[in-house]
Tab-separated table of C-alpha atoms in Angstrom:
chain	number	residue	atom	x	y	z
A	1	UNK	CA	-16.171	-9.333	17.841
A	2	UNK	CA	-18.533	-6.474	19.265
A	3	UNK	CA	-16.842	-2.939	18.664
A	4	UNK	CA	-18.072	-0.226	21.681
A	5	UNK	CA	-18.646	3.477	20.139
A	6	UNK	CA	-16.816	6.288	22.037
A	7	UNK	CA	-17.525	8.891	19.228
A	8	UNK	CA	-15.649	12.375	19.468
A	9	UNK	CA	-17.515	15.393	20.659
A	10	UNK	CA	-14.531	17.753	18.751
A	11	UNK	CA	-15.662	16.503	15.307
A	12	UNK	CA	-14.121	18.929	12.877
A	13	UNK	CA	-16.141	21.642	11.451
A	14	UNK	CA	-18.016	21.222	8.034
A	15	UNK	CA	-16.233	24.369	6.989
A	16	UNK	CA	-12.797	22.537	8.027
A	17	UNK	CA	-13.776	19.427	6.472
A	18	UNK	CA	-14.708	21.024	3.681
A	19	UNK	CA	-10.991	22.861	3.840
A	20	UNK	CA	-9.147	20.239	3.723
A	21	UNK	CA	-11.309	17.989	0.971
A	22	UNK	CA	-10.396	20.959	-1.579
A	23	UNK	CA	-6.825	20.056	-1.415
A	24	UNK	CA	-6.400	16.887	0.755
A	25	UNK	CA	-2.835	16.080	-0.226
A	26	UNK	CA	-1.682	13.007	0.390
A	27	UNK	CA	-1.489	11.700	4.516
A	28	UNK	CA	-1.747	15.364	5.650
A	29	UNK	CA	-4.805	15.061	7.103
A	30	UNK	CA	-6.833	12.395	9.526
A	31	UNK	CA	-10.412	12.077	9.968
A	32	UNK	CA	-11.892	12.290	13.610
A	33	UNK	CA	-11.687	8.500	14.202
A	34	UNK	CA	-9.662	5.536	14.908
A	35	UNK	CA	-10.388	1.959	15.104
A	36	UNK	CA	-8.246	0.119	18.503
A	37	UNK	CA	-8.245	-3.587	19.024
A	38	UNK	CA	-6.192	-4.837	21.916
A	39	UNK	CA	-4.267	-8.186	22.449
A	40	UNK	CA	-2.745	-9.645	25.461
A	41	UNK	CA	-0.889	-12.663	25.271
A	42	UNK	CA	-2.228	-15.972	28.220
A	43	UNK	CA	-0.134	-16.540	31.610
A	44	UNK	CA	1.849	-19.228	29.987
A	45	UNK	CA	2.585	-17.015	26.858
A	46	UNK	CA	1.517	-20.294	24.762
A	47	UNK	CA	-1.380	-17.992	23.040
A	48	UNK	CA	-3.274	-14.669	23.347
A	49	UNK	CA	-6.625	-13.187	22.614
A	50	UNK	CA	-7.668	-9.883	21.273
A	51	UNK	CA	-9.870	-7.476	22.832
A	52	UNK	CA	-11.655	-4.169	23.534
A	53	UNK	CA	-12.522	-3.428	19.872
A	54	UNK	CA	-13.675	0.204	20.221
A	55	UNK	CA	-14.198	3.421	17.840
A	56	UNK	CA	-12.504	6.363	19.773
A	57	UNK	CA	-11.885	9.702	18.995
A	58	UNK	CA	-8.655	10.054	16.775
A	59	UNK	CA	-5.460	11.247	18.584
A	60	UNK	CA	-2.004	10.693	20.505
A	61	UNK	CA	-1.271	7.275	21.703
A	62	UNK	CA	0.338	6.986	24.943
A	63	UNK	CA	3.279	4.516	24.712
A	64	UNK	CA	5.343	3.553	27.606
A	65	UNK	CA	8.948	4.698	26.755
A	66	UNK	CA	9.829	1.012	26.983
A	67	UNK	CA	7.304	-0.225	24.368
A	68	UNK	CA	8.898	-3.006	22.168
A	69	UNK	CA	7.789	-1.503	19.045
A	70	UNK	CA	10.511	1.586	19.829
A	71	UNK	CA	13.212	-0.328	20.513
A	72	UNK	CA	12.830	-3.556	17.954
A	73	UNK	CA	10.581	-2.047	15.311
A	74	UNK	CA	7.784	-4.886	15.868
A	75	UNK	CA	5.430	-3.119	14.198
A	76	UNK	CA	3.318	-4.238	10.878
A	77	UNK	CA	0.733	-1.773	8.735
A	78	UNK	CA	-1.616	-2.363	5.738
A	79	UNK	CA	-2.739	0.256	3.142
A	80	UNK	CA	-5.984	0.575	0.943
A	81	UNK	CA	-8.682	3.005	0.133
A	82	UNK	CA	-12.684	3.941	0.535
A	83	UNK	CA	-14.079	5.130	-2.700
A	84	UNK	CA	-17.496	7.196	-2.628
A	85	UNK	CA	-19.398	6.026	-5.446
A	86	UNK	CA	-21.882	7.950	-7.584
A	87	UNK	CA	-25.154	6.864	-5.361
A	88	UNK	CA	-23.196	8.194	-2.534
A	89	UNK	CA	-22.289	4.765	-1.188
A	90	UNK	CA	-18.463	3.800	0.311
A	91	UNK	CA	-16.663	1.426	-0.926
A	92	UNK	CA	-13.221	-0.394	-0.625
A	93	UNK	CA	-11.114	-2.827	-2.916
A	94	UNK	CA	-10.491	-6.109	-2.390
A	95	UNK	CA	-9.938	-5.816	1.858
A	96	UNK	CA	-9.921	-9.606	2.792
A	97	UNK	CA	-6.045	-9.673	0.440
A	98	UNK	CA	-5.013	-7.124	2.610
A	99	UNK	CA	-6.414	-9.021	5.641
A	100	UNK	CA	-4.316	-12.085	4.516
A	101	UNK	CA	-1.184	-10.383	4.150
A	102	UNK	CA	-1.476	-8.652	7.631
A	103	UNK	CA	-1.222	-11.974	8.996
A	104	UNK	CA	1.330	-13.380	6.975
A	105	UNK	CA	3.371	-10.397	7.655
A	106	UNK	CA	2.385	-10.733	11.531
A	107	UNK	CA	3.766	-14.055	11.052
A	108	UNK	CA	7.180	-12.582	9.762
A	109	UNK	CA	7.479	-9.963	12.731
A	110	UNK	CA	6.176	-12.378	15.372
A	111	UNK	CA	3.291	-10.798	16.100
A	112	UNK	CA	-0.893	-12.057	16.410
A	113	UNK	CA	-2.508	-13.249	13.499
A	114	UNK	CA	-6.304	-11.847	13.442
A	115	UNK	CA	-9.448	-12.676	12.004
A	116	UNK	CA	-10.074	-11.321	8.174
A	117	UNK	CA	-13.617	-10.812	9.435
A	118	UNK	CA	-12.319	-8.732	12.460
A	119	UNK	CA	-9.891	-6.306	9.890
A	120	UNK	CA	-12.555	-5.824	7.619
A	121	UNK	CA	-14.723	-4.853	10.145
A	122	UNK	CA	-13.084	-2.445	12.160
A	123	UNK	CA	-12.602	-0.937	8.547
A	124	UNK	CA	-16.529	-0.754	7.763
A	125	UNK	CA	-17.055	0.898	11.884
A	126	UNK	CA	-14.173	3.533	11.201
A	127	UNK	CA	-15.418	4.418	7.935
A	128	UNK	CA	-19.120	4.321	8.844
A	129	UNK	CA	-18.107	6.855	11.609
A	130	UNK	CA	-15.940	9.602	9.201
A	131	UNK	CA	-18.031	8.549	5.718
A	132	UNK	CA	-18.135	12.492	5.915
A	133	UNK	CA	-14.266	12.564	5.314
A	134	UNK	CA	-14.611	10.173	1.695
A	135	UNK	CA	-13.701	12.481	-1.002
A	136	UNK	CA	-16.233	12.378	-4.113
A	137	UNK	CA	-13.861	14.036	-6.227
A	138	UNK	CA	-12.071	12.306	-9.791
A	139	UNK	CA	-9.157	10.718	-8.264
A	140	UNK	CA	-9.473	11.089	-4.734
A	141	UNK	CA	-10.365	8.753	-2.122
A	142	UNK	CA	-10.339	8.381	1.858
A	143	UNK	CA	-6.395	5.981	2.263
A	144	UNK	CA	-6.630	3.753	5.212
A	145	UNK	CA	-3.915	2.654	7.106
A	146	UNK	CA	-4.133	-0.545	9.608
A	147	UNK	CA	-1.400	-1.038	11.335
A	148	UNK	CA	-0.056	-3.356	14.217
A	149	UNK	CA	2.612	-2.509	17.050
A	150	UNK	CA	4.213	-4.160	20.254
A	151	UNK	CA	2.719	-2.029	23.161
A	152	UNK	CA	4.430	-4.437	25.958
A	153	UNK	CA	6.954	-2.580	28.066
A	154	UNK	CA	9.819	-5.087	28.325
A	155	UNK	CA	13.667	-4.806	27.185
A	156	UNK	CA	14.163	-8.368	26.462
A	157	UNK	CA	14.610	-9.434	22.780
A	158	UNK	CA	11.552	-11.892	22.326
A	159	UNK	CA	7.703	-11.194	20.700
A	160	UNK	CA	5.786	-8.868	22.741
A	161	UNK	CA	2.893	-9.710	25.055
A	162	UNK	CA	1.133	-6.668	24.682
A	163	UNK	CA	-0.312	-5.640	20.839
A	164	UNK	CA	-2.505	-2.764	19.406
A	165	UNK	CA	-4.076	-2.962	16.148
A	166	UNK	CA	-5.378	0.207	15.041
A	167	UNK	CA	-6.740	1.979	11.619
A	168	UNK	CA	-6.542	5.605	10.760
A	169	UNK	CA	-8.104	7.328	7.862
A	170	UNK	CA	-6.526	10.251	5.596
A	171	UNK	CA	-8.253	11.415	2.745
A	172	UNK	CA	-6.203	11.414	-0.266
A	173	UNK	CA	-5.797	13.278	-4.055
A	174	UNK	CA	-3.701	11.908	-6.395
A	175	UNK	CA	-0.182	10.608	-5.236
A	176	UNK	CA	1.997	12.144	-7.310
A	177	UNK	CA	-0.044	15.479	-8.167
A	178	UNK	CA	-1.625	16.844	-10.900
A	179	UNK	CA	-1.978	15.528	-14.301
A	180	UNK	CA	-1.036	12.009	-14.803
A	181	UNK	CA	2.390	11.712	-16.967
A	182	UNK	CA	5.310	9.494	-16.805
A	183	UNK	CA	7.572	9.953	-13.898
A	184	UNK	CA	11.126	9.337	-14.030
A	185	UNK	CA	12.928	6.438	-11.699
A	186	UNK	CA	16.010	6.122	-10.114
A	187	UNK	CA	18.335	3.642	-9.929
A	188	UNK	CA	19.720	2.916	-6.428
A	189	UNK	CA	23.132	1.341	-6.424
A	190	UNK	CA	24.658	1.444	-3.766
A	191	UNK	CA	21.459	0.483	-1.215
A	192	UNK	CA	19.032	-2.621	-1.349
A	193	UNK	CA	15.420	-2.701	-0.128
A	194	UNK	CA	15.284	-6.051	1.441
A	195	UNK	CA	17.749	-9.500	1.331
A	196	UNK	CA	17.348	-12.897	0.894
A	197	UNK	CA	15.672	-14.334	4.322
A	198	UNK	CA	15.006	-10.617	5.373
A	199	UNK	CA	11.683	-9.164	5.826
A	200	UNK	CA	10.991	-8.120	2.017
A	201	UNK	CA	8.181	-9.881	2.059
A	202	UNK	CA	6.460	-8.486	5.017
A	203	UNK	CA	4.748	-4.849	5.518
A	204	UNK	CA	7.055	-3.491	7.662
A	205	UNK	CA	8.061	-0.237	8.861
A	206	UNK	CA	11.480	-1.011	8.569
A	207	UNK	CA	11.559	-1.973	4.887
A	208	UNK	CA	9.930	2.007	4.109
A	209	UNK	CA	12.926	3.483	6.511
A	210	UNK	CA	15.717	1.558	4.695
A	211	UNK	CA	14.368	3.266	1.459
A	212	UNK	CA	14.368	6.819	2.640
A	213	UNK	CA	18.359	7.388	2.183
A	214	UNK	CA	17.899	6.091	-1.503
A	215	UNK	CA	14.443	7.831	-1.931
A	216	UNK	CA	15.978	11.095	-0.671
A	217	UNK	CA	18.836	10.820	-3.545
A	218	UNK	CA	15.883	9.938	-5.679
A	219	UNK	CA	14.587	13.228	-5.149
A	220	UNK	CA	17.763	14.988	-5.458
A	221	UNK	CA	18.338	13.959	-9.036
A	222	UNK	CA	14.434	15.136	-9.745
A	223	UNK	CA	13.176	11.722	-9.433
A	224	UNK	CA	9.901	10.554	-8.255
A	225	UNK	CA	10.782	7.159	-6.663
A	226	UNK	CA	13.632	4.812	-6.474
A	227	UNK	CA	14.295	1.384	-8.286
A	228	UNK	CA	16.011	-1.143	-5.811
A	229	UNK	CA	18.053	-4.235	-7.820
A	230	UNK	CA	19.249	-7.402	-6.368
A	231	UNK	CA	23.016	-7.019	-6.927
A	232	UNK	CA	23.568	-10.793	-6.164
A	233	UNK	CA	21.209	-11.920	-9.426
A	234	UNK	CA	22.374	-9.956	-12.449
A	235	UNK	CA	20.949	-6.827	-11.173
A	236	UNK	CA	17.744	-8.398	-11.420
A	237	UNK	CA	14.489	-5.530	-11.062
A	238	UNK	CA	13.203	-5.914	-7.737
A	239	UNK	CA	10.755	-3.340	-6.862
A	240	UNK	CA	10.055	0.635	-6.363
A	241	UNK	CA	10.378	1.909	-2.637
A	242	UNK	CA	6.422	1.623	-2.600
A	243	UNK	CA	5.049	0.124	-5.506
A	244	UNK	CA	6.040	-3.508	-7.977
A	245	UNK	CA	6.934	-2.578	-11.930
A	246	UNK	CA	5.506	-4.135	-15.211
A	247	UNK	CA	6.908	-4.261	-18.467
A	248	UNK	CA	5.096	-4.652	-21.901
A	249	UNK	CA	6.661	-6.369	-24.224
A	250	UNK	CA	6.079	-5.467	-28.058
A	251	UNK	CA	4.394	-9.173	-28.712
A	252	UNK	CA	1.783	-8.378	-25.883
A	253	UNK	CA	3.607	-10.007	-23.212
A	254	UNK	CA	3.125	-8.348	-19.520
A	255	UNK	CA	6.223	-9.314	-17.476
A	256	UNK	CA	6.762	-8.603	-13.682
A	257	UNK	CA	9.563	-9.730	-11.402
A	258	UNK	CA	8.511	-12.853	-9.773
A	259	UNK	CA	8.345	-12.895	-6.328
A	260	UNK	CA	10.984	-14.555	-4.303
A	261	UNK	CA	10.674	-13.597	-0.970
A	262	UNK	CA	12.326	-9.973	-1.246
A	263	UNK	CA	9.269	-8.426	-3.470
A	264	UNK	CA	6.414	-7.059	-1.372
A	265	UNK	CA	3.582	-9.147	-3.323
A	266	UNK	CA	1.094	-6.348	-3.902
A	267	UNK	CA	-2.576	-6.388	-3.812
A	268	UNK	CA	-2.537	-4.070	-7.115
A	269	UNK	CA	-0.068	-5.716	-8.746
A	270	UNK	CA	-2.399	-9.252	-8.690
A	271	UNK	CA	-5.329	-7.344	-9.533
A	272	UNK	CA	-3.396	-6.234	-12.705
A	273	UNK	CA	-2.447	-9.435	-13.227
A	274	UNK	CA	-6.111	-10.690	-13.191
A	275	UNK	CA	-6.956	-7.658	-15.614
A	276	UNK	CA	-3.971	-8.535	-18.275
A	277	UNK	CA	-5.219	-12.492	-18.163
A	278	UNK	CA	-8.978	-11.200	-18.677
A	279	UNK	CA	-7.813	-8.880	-21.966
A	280	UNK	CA	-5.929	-12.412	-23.437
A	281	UNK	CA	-2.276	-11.245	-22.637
A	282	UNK	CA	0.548	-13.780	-21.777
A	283	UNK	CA	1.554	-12.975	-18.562
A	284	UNK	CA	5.141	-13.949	-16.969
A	285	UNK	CA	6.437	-13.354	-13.765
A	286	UNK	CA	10.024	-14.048	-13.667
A	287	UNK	CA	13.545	-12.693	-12.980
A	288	UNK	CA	14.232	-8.925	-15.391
A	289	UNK	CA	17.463	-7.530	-15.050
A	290	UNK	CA	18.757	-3.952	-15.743
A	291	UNK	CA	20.210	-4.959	-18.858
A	292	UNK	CA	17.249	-6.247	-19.961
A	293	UNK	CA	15.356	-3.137	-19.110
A	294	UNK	CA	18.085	-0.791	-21.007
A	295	UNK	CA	18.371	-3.409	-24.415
A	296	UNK	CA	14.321	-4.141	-24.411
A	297	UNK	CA	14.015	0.153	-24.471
A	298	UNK	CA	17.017	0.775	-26.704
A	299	UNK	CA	15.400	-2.018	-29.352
A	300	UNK	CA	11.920	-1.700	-28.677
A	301	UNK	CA	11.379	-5.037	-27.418
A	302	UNK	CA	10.378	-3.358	-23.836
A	303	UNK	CA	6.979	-0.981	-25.603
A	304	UNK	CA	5.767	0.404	-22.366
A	305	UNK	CA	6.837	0.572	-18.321
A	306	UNK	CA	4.766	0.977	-15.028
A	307	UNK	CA	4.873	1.018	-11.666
A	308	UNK	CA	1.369	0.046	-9.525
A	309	UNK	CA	0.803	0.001	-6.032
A	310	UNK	CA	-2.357	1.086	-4.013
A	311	UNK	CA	-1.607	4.596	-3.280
A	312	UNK	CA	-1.328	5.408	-6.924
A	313	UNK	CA	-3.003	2.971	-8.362
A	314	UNK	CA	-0.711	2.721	-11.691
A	315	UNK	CA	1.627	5.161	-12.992
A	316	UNK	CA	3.653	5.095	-16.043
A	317	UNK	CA	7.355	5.484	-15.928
A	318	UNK	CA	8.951	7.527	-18.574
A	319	UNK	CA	12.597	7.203	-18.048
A	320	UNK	CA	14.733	5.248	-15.817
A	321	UNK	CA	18.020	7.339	-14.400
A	322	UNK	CA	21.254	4.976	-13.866
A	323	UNK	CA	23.847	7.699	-12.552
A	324	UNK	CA	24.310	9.552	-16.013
A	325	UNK	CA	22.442	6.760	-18.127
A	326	UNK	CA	18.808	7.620	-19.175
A	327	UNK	CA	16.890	4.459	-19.917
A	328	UNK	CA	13.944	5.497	-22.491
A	329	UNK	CA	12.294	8.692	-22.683
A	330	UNK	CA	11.238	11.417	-20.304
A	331	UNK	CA	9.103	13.085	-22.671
A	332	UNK	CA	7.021	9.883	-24.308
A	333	UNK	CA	3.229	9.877	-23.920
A	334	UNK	CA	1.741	7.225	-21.217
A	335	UNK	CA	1.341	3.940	-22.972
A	336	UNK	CA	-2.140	2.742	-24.186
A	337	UNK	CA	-1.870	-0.740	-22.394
A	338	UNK	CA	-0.594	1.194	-19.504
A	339	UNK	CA	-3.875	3.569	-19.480
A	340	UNK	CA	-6.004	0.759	-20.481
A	341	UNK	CA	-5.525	-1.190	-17.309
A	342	UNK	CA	-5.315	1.748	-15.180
A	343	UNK	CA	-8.177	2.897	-16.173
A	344	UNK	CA	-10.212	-0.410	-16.064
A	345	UNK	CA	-9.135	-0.760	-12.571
A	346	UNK	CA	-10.468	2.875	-11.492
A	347	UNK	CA	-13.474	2.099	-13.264
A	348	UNK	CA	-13.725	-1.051	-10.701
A	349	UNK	CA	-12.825	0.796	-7.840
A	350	UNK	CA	-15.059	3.660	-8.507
A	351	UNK	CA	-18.304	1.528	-9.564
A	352	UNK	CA	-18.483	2.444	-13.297
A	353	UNK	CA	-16.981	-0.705	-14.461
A	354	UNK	CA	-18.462	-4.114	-13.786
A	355	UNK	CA	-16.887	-5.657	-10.754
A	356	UNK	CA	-16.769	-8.795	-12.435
A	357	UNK	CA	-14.353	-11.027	-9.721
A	358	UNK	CA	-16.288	-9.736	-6.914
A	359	UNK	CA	-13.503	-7.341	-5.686
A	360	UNK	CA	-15.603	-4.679	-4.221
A	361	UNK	CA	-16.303	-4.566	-0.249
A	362	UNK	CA	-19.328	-1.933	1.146
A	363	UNK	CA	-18.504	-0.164	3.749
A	364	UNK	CA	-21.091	2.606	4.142
């Protein structure tokens, strides 16, 4: 697919630029660019095709007030990064995963698959246009956000006729600020992410806003994310609002919850995966439960606990707050697995470790 170039003539400043890149934050800013795809579904509405790939100048979209994606939440998004590398070069992680679960999450919301080729490329033309924006700092990195929404104005209840695909660009510092440390967790009981059959699976704006009433009493007992369980399997560990959780054992063994349809099955977390099974480590992905979590901490048997997703790459949890309970310790040290990993992975990302799996993708 041929992209057209309608580059912006209100570029910001290199002073502003420059601004901003001192303390970018984390989604407060976007870069002068955005990459548009269109899709209109055939007569018959048996298929579609996408079209009008474009660069254009970042900015409002105009939505008709009837626009499916306002009234059914038909909307999809992705989430990785562009890392400048010490030769100057741009470079992303592992883009044609996040390709594949755009579609199978279009799938889920009834929406257009498209081609992995297509996503990666509109990533490489956005990011060729704003390589300006990619932070060179430790840490930092320009986040990219794909996303998909239903642009058809209809009132019906049925898939939409009318898609955009889009990507924006934001450059980001680190997630949770400042020095890396353990953060503390809490446990949401009375709210669940995602249920069986549901959408838990899928990238969806909906799963984040179902979160935000939890996240917010996260926050209000000085918590940095929230823990969602399933309350219908032992209060087994499901996921963060944003990010999976590991667990290593004291033998060596790295445990995640598997995923069963209600676990967002992260890019990160695989890569880790990968990593653990490269360094020897048994790996098993199967159901943990809260009791678990609070007898493995309590005995020992549980040595170390993250959480890993693409925004912050991997973050060590310190303790885990159930009402009144504190699981662990909110003033241990990181863990050396924990660090290990995380900081294998950076290396990757950032081009001073081998890239031995072939997970790196040029884009400038």
């Amino acid at each position: 697919m041929e992209f057209t170039e309608n580059l912006s003539t209100n570029r910001a400043s290199d002073e502003q630029r420059a601004r901003i890149l001192a303390d970018p934050g984390f989604g407060d800013f976007f870069t002068d660019h955005t990459a548009v795809i269109d899709w209109s579904a055939n007569e018959d509405a048996t298929g579609g095709s996408w079209h009008d790939a474009r660069i254009e100048p970042y900015g409002p979209i105009a939505l008709d007030p009837a626009a499916s994606v306002l009234h059914y939440g038909q909307e999809i998004f992705e989430g990785l990064k562009a890392y400048r590398h010490a030769d100057g070069t741009v470079w992303t992680f592992r883009p044609y995963k996040n390709a594949a679960r755009l579609n199978r999450s279009a799938a889920r919301l009834a929406l257009p698959q498209l081609d992995e080729e297509v996503f990666v490329e509109s990533l490489r033309r956005v990011v060729k246009a704003d390589q300006d924006w990619v932070p060179a700092e430790e840490g930092e990195s320009l986040y990219l956000r794909p996303f998909m929404i239903a642009t058809e104005a209809f009132l019906g209840v049925r898939a939409a006729r009318k898609v955009s695909y889009r990507v924006i660009c934001s450059p980001a510092g680190n997630y949770f600020g400042g020095e890396l440390k353990p953060v503390s967790i809490w446990v949401s009981t009375q709210y669940a992410r995602a249920g069986r059959g549901g959408t838990g699976n899928a990238k969806c704006g909906g799963n984040y806003a179902a979160s935000l009433i939890a996240q917010m009493e996260a926050e209000a007992n000085d918590c940095k994310q929230v823990l969602f369980l399933d309350p219908f399997n032992n209060n087994a560990v499901e996921e963060l609002g944003g990010m999976n959780v590991f667990f290593v054992m004291k033998d060596g063994t790295l445990v995640t919850p598997a995923l069963t349809g209600t676990i967002l099955e992260g890019v990160t977390r695989e890569s880790v995966l990968q990593l653990a099974k490269d360094r020897g480590m048994k790996i098993e992905e199967r159901t943990i439960t809260l009791e678990e979590w609070r007898e493995g901490v309590n005995s020992g048997a549980i040595a170390e606990v993250f959480a890993c997703g693409t925004a912050a790459v991997i973050t060590p949890i310190g303790v885990l707050k159930n009402g009144d309970e504190l699981i662990g310790n909110p003033d241990a040290p990181a863990g050396e697995v924990t660090m290990a990993i995380r900081e294998e992975l950076l290396g990757i990302q950032l081009g001073t470790v081998e890239d031995r799996h072939g997970w790196l993708e040029q884009l400038a």
